[in-house]
PDB file of C-alpha atoms in Angstrom:
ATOM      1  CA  UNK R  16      28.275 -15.398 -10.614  1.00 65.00           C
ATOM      2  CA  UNK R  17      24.886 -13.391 -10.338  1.00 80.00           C
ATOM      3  CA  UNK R  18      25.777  -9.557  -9.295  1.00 87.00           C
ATOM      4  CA  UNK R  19      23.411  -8.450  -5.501  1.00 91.00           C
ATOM      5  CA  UNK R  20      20.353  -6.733  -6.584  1.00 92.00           C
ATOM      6  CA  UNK R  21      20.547  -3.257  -6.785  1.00 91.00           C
ATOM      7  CA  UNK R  22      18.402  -1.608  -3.494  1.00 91.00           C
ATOM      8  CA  UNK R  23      16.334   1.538  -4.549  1.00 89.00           C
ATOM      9  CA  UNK R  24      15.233   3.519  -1.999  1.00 86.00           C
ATOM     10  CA  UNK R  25      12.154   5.978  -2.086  1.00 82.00           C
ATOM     11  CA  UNK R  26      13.835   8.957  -1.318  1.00 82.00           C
ATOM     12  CA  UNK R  27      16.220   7.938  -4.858  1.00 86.00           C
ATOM     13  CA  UNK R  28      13.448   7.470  -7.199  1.00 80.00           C
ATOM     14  CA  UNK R  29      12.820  10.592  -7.999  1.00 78.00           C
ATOM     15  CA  UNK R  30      16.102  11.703  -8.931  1.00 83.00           C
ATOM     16  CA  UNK R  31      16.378   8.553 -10.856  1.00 83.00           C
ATOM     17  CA  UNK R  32      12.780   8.808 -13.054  1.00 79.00           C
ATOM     18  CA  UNK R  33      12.477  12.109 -15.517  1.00 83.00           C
ATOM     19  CA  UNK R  34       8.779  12.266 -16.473  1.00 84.00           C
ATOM     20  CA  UNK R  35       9.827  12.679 -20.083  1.00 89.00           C
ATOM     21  CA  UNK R  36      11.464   9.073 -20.051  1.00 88.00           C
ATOM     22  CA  UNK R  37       8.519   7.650 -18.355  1.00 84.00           C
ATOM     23  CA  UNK R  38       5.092   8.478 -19.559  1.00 91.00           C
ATOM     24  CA  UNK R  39       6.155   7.365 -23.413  1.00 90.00           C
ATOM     25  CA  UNK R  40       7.813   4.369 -21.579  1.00 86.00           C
ATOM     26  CA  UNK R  41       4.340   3.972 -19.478  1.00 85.00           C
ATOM     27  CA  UNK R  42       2.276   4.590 -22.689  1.00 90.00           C
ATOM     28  CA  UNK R  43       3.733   1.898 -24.575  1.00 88.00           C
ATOM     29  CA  UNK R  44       4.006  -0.768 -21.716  1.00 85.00           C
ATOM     30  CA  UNK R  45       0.177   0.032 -21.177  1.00 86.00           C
ATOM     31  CA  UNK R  46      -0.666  -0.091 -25.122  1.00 88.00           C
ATOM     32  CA  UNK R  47       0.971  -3.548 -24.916  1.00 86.00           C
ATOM     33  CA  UNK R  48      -0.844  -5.089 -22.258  1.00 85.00           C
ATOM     34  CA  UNK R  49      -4.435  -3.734 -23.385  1.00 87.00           C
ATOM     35  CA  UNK R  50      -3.701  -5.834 -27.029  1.00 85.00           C
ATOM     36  CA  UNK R  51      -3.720  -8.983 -24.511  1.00 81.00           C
ATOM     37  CA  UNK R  52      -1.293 -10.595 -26.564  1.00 74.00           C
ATOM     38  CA  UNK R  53       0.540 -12.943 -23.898  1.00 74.00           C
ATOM     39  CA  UNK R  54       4.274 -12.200 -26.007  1.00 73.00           C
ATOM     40  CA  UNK R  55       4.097  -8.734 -25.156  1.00 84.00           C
ATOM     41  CA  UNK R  56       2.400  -8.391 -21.845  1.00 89.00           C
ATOM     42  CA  UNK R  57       1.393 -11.561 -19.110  1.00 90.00           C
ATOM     43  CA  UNK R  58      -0.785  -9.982 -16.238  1.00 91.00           C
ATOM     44  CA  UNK R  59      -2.796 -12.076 -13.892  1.00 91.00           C
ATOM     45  CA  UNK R  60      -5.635 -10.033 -11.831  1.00 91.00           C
ATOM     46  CA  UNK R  61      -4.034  -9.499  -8.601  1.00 92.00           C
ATOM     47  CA  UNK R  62      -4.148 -11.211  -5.850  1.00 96.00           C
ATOM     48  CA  UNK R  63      -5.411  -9.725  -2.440  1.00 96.00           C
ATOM     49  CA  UNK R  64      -4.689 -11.637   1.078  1.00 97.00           C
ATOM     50  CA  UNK R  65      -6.461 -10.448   4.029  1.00 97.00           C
ATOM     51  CA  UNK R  66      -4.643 -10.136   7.154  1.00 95.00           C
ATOM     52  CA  UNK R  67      -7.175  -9.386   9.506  1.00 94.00           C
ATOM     53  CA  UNK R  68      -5.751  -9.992  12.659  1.00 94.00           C
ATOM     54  CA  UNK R  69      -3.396  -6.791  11.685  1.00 91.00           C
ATOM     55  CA  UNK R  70      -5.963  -5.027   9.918  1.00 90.00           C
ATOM     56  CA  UNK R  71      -4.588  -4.959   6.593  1.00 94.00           C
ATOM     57  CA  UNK R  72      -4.195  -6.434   3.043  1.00 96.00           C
ATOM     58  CA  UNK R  73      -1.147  -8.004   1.115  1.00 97.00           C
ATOM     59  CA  UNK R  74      -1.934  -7.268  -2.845  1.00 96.00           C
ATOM     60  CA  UNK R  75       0.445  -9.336  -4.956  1.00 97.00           C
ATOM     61  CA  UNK R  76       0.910  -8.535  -8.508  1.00 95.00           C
ATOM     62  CA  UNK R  77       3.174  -9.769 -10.878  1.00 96.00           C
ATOM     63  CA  UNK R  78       4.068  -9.204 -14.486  1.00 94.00           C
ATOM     64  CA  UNK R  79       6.528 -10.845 -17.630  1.00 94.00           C
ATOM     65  CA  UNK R  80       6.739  -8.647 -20.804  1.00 91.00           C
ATOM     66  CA  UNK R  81       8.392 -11.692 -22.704  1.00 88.00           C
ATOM     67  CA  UNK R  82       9.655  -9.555 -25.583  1.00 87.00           C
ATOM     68  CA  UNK R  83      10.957  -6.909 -23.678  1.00 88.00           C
ATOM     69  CA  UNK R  84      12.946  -9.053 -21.097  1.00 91.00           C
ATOM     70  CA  UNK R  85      10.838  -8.045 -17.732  1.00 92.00           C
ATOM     71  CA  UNK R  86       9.712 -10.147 -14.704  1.00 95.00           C
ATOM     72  CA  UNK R  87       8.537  -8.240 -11.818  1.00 96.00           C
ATOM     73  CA  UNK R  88       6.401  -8.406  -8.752  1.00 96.00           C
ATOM     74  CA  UNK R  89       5.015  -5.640  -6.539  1.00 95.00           C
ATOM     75  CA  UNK R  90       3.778  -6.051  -3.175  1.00 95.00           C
ATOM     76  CA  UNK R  91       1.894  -3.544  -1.605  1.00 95.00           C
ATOM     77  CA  UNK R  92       0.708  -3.782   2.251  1.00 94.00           C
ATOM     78  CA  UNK R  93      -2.521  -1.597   2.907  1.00 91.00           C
ATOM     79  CA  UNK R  94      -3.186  -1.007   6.508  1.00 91.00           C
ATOM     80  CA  UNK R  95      -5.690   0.662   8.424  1.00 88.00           C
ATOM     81  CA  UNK R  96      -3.371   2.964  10.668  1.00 84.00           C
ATOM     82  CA  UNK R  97      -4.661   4.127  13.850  1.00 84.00           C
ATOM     83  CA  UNK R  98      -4.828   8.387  13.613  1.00 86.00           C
ATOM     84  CA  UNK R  99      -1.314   9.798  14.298  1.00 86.00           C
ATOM     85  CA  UNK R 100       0.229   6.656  13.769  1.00 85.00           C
ATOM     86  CA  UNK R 101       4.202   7.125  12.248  1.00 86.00           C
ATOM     87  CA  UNK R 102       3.650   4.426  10.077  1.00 85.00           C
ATOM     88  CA  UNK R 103       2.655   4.457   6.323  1.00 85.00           C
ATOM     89  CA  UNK R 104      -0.714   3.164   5.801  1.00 88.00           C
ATOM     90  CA  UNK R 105       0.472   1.795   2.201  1.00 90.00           C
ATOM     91  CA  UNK R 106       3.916   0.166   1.732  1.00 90.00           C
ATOM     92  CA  UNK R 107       4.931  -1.021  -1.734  1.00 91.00           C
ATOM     93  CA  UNK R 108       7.945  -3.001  -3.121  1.00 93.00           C
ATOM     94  CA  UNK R 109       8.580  -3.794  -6.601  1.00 94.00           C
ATOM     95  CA  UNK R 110      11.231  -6.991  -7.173  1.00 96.00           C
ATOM     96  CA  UNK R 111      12.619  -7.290 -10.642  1.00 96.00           C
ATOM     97  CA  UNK R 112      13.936 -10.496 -11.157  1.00 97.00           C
ATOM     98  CA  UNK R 113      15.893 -11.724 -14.635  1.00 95.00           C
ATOM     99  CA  UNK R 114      13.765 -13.408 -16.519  1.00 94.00           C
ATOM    100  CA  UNK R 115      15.582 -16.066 -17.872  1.00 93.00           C
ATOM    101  CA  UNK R 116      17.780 -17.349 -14.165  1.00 93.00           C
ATOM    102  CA  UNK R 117      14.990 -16.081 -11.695  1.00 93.00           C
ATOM    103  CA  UNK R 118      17.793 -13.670  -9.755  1.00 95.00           C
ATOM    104  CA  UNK R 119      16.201 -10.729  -8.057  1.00 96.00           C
ATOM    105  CA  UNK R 120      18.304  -7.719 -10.127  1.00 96.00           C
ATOM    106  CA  UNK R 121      16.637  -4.282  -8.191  1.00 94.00           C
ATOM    107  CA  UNK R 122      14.563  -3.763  -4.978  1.00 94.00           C
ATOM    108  CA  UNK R 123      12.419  -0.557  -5.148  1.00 92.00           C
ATOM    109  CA  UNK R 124      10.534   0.284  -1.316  1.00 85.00           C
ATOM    110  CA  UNK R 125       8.084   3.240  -0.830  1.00 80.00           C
ATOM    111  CA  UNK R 126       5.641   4.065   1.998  1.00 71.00           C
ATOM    112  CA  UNK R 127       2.554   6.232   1.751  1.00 63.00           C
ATOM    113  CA  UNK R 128       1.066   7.759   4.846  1.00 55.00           C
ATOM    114  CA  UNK R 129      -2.900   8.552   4.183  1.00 55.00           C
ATOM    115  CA  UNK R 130      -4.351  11.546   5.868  1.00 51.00           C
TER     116      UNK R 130
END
């Protein structure tokens, strides 16, 4: 039996991330994929669909680290907001999914509103 995915919600993150677990985390994840060896890091170029009748984008971009056991996907919405609109002109959600069953295991959301 697969376990729900764990929901992670913007205003958790940051009580969840310490900056000194993440940048050497960051720094090696990033070292990995510029040696473009497809064990350690497979990242296609993103891929952008226009919405246009809603004046936005939908950026898809996944990632599998093979050695280190990660398969994730973020989708980020960018929308040209209307001035003094409530709603976040960028909205991003990361999916990790287990690698080897395809089960989504954690579901982070966050919302950016651009000035």
């Amino acid at each position: 039996m697969v376990d729900p995915p764990v929901i992670i919600w913007e205003h958790e993150v940051g009580s969840l991330l310490r900056y000194g677990d993440l940048i050497p985390r960051l720094e090696d994840a990033l070292g990995k994929f510029s040696r473009r060896d497809s064990a350690e890091v497979i990242q296609p170029v993103r891929t952008v669909v226009p919405l246009q009748k809603h004046g936005g984008f939908l950026g898809l971009m996944p990632t599998y680290m093979e050695n280190d056991g990660v398969l994730c996907t973020k989708f980020v919405c960018f929308y040209k907001r209307e001035e003094g609109s409530t709603l976040p002109a960028v909205q991003a959600t990361v999916v990790l999914l287990d690698p080897e069953y395809g089960n989504v295991k954690a579901v982070s959301q966050t919302g950016t509103h651009l000035d």
